[in-house]
C-alpha atoms as a PDB file:
ATOM      1  CA  UNK A   1      -2.575  22.966  22.789  1.00  0.00           C
ATOM      2  CA  UNK A   2       0.952  23.996  22.048  1.00  0.00           C
ATOM      3  CA  UNK A   3       3.085  23.385  19.007  1.00  0.00           C
ATOM      4  CA  UNK A   4       6.625  24.076  17.920  1.00  0.00           C
ATOM      5  CA  UNK A   5       7.834  25.778  14.774  1.00  0.00           C
ATOM      6  CA  UNK A   6      11.278  24.986  13.448  1.00  0.00           C
ATOM      7  CA  UNK A   7      13.194  26.990  10.879  1.00  0.00           C
ATOM      8  CA  UNK A   8      10.663  29.833  10.823  1.00  0.00           C
ATOM      9  CA  UNK A   9      12.027  33.292  10.060  1.00  0.00           C
ATOM     10  CA  UNK A  10      11.777  35.535  13.126  1.00  0.00           C
ATOM     11  CA  UNK A  11       9.976  38.310  11.203  1.00  0.00           C
ATOM     12  CA  UNK A  12       7.129  35.869  10.569  1.00  0.00           C
ATOM     13  CA  UNK A  13       6.879  35.022  14.261  1.00  0.00           C
ATOM     14  CA  UNK A  14       6.908  38.692  15.296  1.00  0.00           C
ATOM     15  CA  UNK A  15       4.049  39.395  12.899  1.00  0.00           C
ATOM     16  CA  UNK A  16       2.012  36.333  13.958  1.00  0.00           C
ATOM     17  CA  UNK A  17      -0.847  36.778  16.411  1.00  0.00           C
ATOM     18  CA  UNK A  18      -3.864  34.732  17.430  1.00  0.00           C
ATOM     19  CA  UNK A  19      -4.527  31.167  18.500  1.00  0.00           C
ATOM     20  CA  UNK A  20      -3.922  27.954  16.606  1.00  0.00           C
ATOM     21  CA  UNK A  21      -7.390  26.453  16.180  1.00  0.00           C
ATOM     22  CA  UNK A  22      -7.592  25.184  12.598  1.00  0.00           C
ATOM     23  CA  UNK A  23      -6.146  22.236  10.777  1.00  0.00           C
ATOM     24  CA  UNK A  24      -2.442  22.317   9.967  1.00  0.00           C
ATOM     25  CA  UNK A  25      -0.699  20.827   6.969  1.00  0.00           C
ATOM     26  CA  UNK A  26       2.963  20.156   6.266  1.00  0.00           C
ATOM     27  CA  UNK A  27       3.805  19.857   2.577  1.00  0.00           C
ATOM     28  CA  UNK A  28       0.119  19.244   1.893  1.00  0.00           C
ATOM     29  CA  UNK A  29      -0.203  16.465   4.513  1.00  0.00           C
ATOM     30  CA  UNK A  30      -2.692  16.989   7.358  1.00  0.00           C
ATOM     31  CA  UNK A  31      -1.172  16.925  10.835  1.00  0.00           C
ATOM     32  CA  UNK A  32      -3.211  15.982  13.887  1.00  0.00           C
ATOM     33  CA  UNK A  33      -3.574  18.680  16.521  1.00  0.00           C
ATOM     34  CA  UNK A  34      -3.923  16.232  19.385  1.00  0.00           C
ATOM     35  CA  UNK A  35      -1.829  13.079  19.497  1.00  0.00           C
ATOM     36  CA  UNK A  36      -0.833  10.780  16.674  1.00  0.00           C
ATOM     37  CA  UNK A  37      -3.455   9.666  14.177  1.00  0.00           C
ATOM     38  CA  UNK A  38      -4.025   5.900  14.353  1.00  0.00           C
ATOM     39  CA  UNK A  39      -3.645   4.144  11.013  1.00  0.00           C
ATOM     40  CA  UNK A  40      -5.282   0.712  11.301  1.00  0.00           C
ATOM     41  CA  UNK A  41      -3.513  -1.741   9.010  1.00  0.00           C
ATOM     42  CA  UNK A  42      -5.250  -4.969   8.044  1.00  0.00           C
ATOM     43  CA  UNK A  43      -3.163  -5.688   4.921  1.00  0.00           C
ATOM     44  CA  UNK A  44       0.012  -7.786   5.066  1.00  0.00           C
ATOM     45  CA  UNK A  45       2.065  -5.176   3.206  1.00  0.00           C
ATOM     46  CA  UNK A  46       2.330  -1.409   3.280  1.00  0.00           C
ATOM     47  CA  UNK A  47       4.657   1.050   1.630  1.00  0.00           C
ATOM     48  CA  UNK A  48       5.051   4.210   3.668  1.00  0.00           C
ATOM     49  CA  UNK A  49       3.331   7.301   2.239  1.00  0.00           C
ATOM     50  CA  UNK A  50       3.520  10.997   3.111  1.00  0.00           C
ATOM     51  CA  UNK A  51       0.123  10.663   4.805  1.00  0.00           C
ATOM     52  CA  UNK A  52       1.796   8.349   7.366  1.00  0.00           C
ATOM     53  CA  UNK A  53       4.061  11.124   8.725  1.00  0.00           C
ATOM     54  CA  UNK A  54       3.453  11.555  12.447  1.00  0.00           C
ATOM     55  CA  UNK A  55       1.147   8.563  12.397  1.00  0.00           C
ATOM     56  CA  UNK A  56       0.795   5.428  14.486  1.00  0.00           C
ATOM     57  CA  UNK A  57       0.471   2.407  12.193  1.00  0.00           C
ATOM     58  CA  UNK A  58      -1.247  -0.326  14.191  1.00  0.00           C
ATOM     59  CA  UNK A  59      -1.050  -3.794  12.641  1.00  0.00           C
ATOM     60  CA  UNK A  60      -3.642  -6.372  13.589  1.00  0.00           C
ATOM     61  CA  UNK A  61      -2.765  -9.337  11.396  1.00  0.00           C
ATOM     62  CA  UNK A  62      -2.319 -12.981  12.315  1.00  0.00           C
ATOM     63  CA  UNK A  63       0.114 -13.313   9.401  1.00  0.00           C
ATOM     64  CA  UNK A  64       3.416 -11.581   8.769  1.00  0.00           C
ATOM     65  CA  UNK A  65       3.279  -7.874   7.896  1.00  0.00           C
ATOM     66  CA  UNK A  66       5.957  -5.996   5.960  1.00  0.00           C
ATOM     67  CA  UNK A  67       6.300  -2.207   6.070  1.00  0.00           C
ATOM     68  CA  UNK A  68       8.428  -0.922   3.175  1.00  0.00           C
ATOM     69  CA  UNK A  69      10.383   2.320   3.229  1.00  0.00           C
ATOM     70  CA  UNK A  70      10.435   3.788  -0.298  1.00  0.00           C
ATOM     71  CA  UNK A  71      13.335   5.692  -1.842  1.00  0.00           C
ATOM     72  CA  UNK A  72      13.359   9.472  -1.648  1.00  0.00           C
ATOM     73  CA  UNK A  73      12.956   9.568  -5.439  1.00  0.00           C
ATOM     74  CA  UNK A  74       9.670   7.651  -5.075  1.00  0.00           C
ATOM     75  CA  UNK A  75       8.313   9.413  -1.968  1.00  0.00           C
ATOM     76  CA  UNK A  76      10.155  12.508  -0.719  1.00  0.00           C
ATOM     77  CA  UNK A  77       9.648  12.420   3.041  1.00  0.00           C
ATOM     78  CA  UNK A  78      11.116  15.497   4.729  1.00  0.00           C
ATOM     79  CA  UNK A  79      14.215  14.938   6.874  1.00  0.00           C
ATOM     80  CA  UNK A  80      12.997  14.452  10.438  1.00  0.00           C
ATOM     81  CA  UNK A  81       9.747  12.707   9.451  1.00  0.00           C
ATOM     82  CA  UNK A  82       8.666  10.044  11.946  1.00  0.00           C
ATOM     83  CA  UNK A  83       6.309   7.081  11.750  1.00  0.00           C
ATOM     84  CA  UNK A  84       5.526   4.693  14.607  1.00  0.00           C
ATOM     85  CA  UNK A  85       4.619   1.057  13.869  1.00  0.00           C
ATOM     86  CA  UNK A  86       2.943  -1.053  16.577  1.00  0.00           C
ATOM     87  CA  UNK A  87       2.373  -4.824  16.396  1.00  0.00           C
ATOM     88  CA  UNK A  88      -1.101  -5.400  17.868  1.00  0.00           C
ATOM     89  CA  UNK A  89      -1.707  -8.735  16.124  1.00  0.00           C
ATOM     90  CA  UNK A  90       0.113 -12.044  16.447  1.00  0.00           C
ATOM     91  CA  UNK A  91       1.709 -11.715  13.000  1.00  0.00           C
ATOM     92  CA  UNK A  92       5.366 -10.728  12.954  1.00  0.00           C
ATOM     93  CA  UNK A  93       6.025  -7.169  11.697  1.00  0.00           C
ATOM     94  CA  UNK A  94       9.160  -6.440   9.677  1.00  0.00           C
ATOM     95  CA  UNK A  95      10.494  -3.356   7.947  1.00  0.00           C
ATOM     96  CA  UNK A  96      11.932  -3.653   4.456  1.00  0.00           C
ATOM     97  CA  UNK A  97      14.104  -1.017   2.847  1.00  0.00           C
ATOM     98  CA  UNK A  98      13.791  -0.349  -0.871  1.00  0.00           C
ATOM     99  CA  UNK A  99      17.026  -0.710  -2.864  1.00  0.00           C
ATOM    100  CA  UNK A 100      19.179   2.331  -2.092  1.00  0.00           C
ATOM    101  CA  UNK A 101      17.581   3.021   1.306  1.00  0.00           C
ATOM    102  CA  UNK A 102      19.709   2.522   4.429  1.00  0.00           C
ATOM    103  CA  UNK A 103      18.015   1.611   7.711  1.00  0.00           C
ATOM    104  CA  UNK A 104      20.170   2.063  10.817  1.00  0.00           C
ATOM    105  CA  UNK A 105      19.156  -0.329  13.601  1.00  0.00           C
ATOM    106  CA  UNK A 106      20.856  -2.312  16.333  1.00  0.00           C
ATOM    107  CA  UNK A 107      22.681  -5.251  14.742  1.00  0.00           C
ATOM    108  CA  UNK A 108      20.826  -4.553  11.488  1.00  0.00           C
ATOM    109  CA  UNK A 109      17.600  -5.984  12.954  1.00  0.00           C
ATOM    110  CA  UNK A 110      14.427  -5.014  11.070  1.00  0.00           C
ATOM    111  CA  UNK A 111      11.756  -7.099  12.850  1.00  0.00           C
ATOM    112  CA  UNK A 112       9.687  -6.240  15.914  1.00  0.00           C
ATOM    113  CA  UNK A 113      10.575  -8.595  18.751  1.00  0.00           C
ATOM    114  CA  UNK A 114       7.062  -9.580  19.872  1.00  0.00           C
ATOM    115  CA  UNK A 115       3.397  -8.701  19.981  1.00  0.00           C
ATOM    116  CA  UNK A 116       2.686  -5.321  21.635  1.00  0.00           C
ATOM    117  CA  UNK A 117       6.081  -3.920  20.656  1.00  0.00           C
ATOM    118  CA  UNK A 118       6.596  -0.746  18.629  1.00  0.00           C
ATOM    119  CA  UNK A 119       9.280   0.823  16.490  1.00  0.00           C
ATOM    120  CA  UNK A 120       9.850   4.413  15.471  1.00  0.00           C
ATOM    121  CA  UNK A 121      11.147   5.078  11.975  1.00  0.00           C
ATOM    122  CA  UNK A 122      12.853   8.471  11.615  1.00  0.00           C
ATOM    123  CA  UNK A 123      14.198   9.861   8.352  1.00  0.00           C
ATOM    124  CA  UNK A 124      17.691  11.263   8.971  1.00  0.00           C
ATOM    125  CA  UNK A 125      19.080  11.623   5.432  1.00  0.00           C
ATOM    126  CA  UNK A 126      17.947  11.609   1.820  1.00  0.00           C
ATOM    127  CA  UNK A 127      17.699   7.803   1.735  1.00  0.00           C
ATOM    128  CA  UNK A 128      18.596   7.051   5.351  1.00  0.00           C
ATOM    129  CA  UNK A 129      16.304   6.133   8.241  1.00  0.00           C
ATOM    130  CA  UNK A 130      16.893   5.244  11.907  1.00  0.00           C
ATOM    131  CA  UNK A 131      14.823   2.416  13.380  1.00  0.00           C
ATOM    132  CA  UNK A 132      14.381   2.403  17.161  1.00  0.00           C
ATOM    133  CA  UNK A 133      12.659  -0.119  19.380  1.00  0.00           C
ATOM    134  CA  UNK A 134      12.658  -3.688  20.666  1.00  0.00           C
ATOM    135  CA  UNK A 135      13.961  -5.430  17.531  1.00  0.00           C
ATOM    136  CA  UNK A 136      15.109  -8.888  16.543  1.00  0.00           C
ATOM    137  CA  UNK A 137      16.639 -10.497  13.472  1.00  0.00           C
END
């Protein structure tokens, strides 16, 4: 497969040879080589963790599920980190921001609109995230 490197010094790239075949980590977190790792969520609550970066959180609950975005002081996600959340179950999925965290979304909506809808959460600032997708209030 192919992969991109951002912010890598050109001398490092000129000296690099070979093929990417092993596991890759970013800040100690394993990154999948092929596709997004699926994170099956049965619980009704989850606070995002570094291990969720680049992941696909798939909820399967009949009851409401809340995904909480922690502050940078609690969990220092790198700027640009992304997490996808997909509502596979009938339970409504909402995102909650910890005090001090700003979530930018259309009309301030933080809830997935229906079953089989997804949202992407992207960290764009120290305590600022963008939330994209089919959302409702």
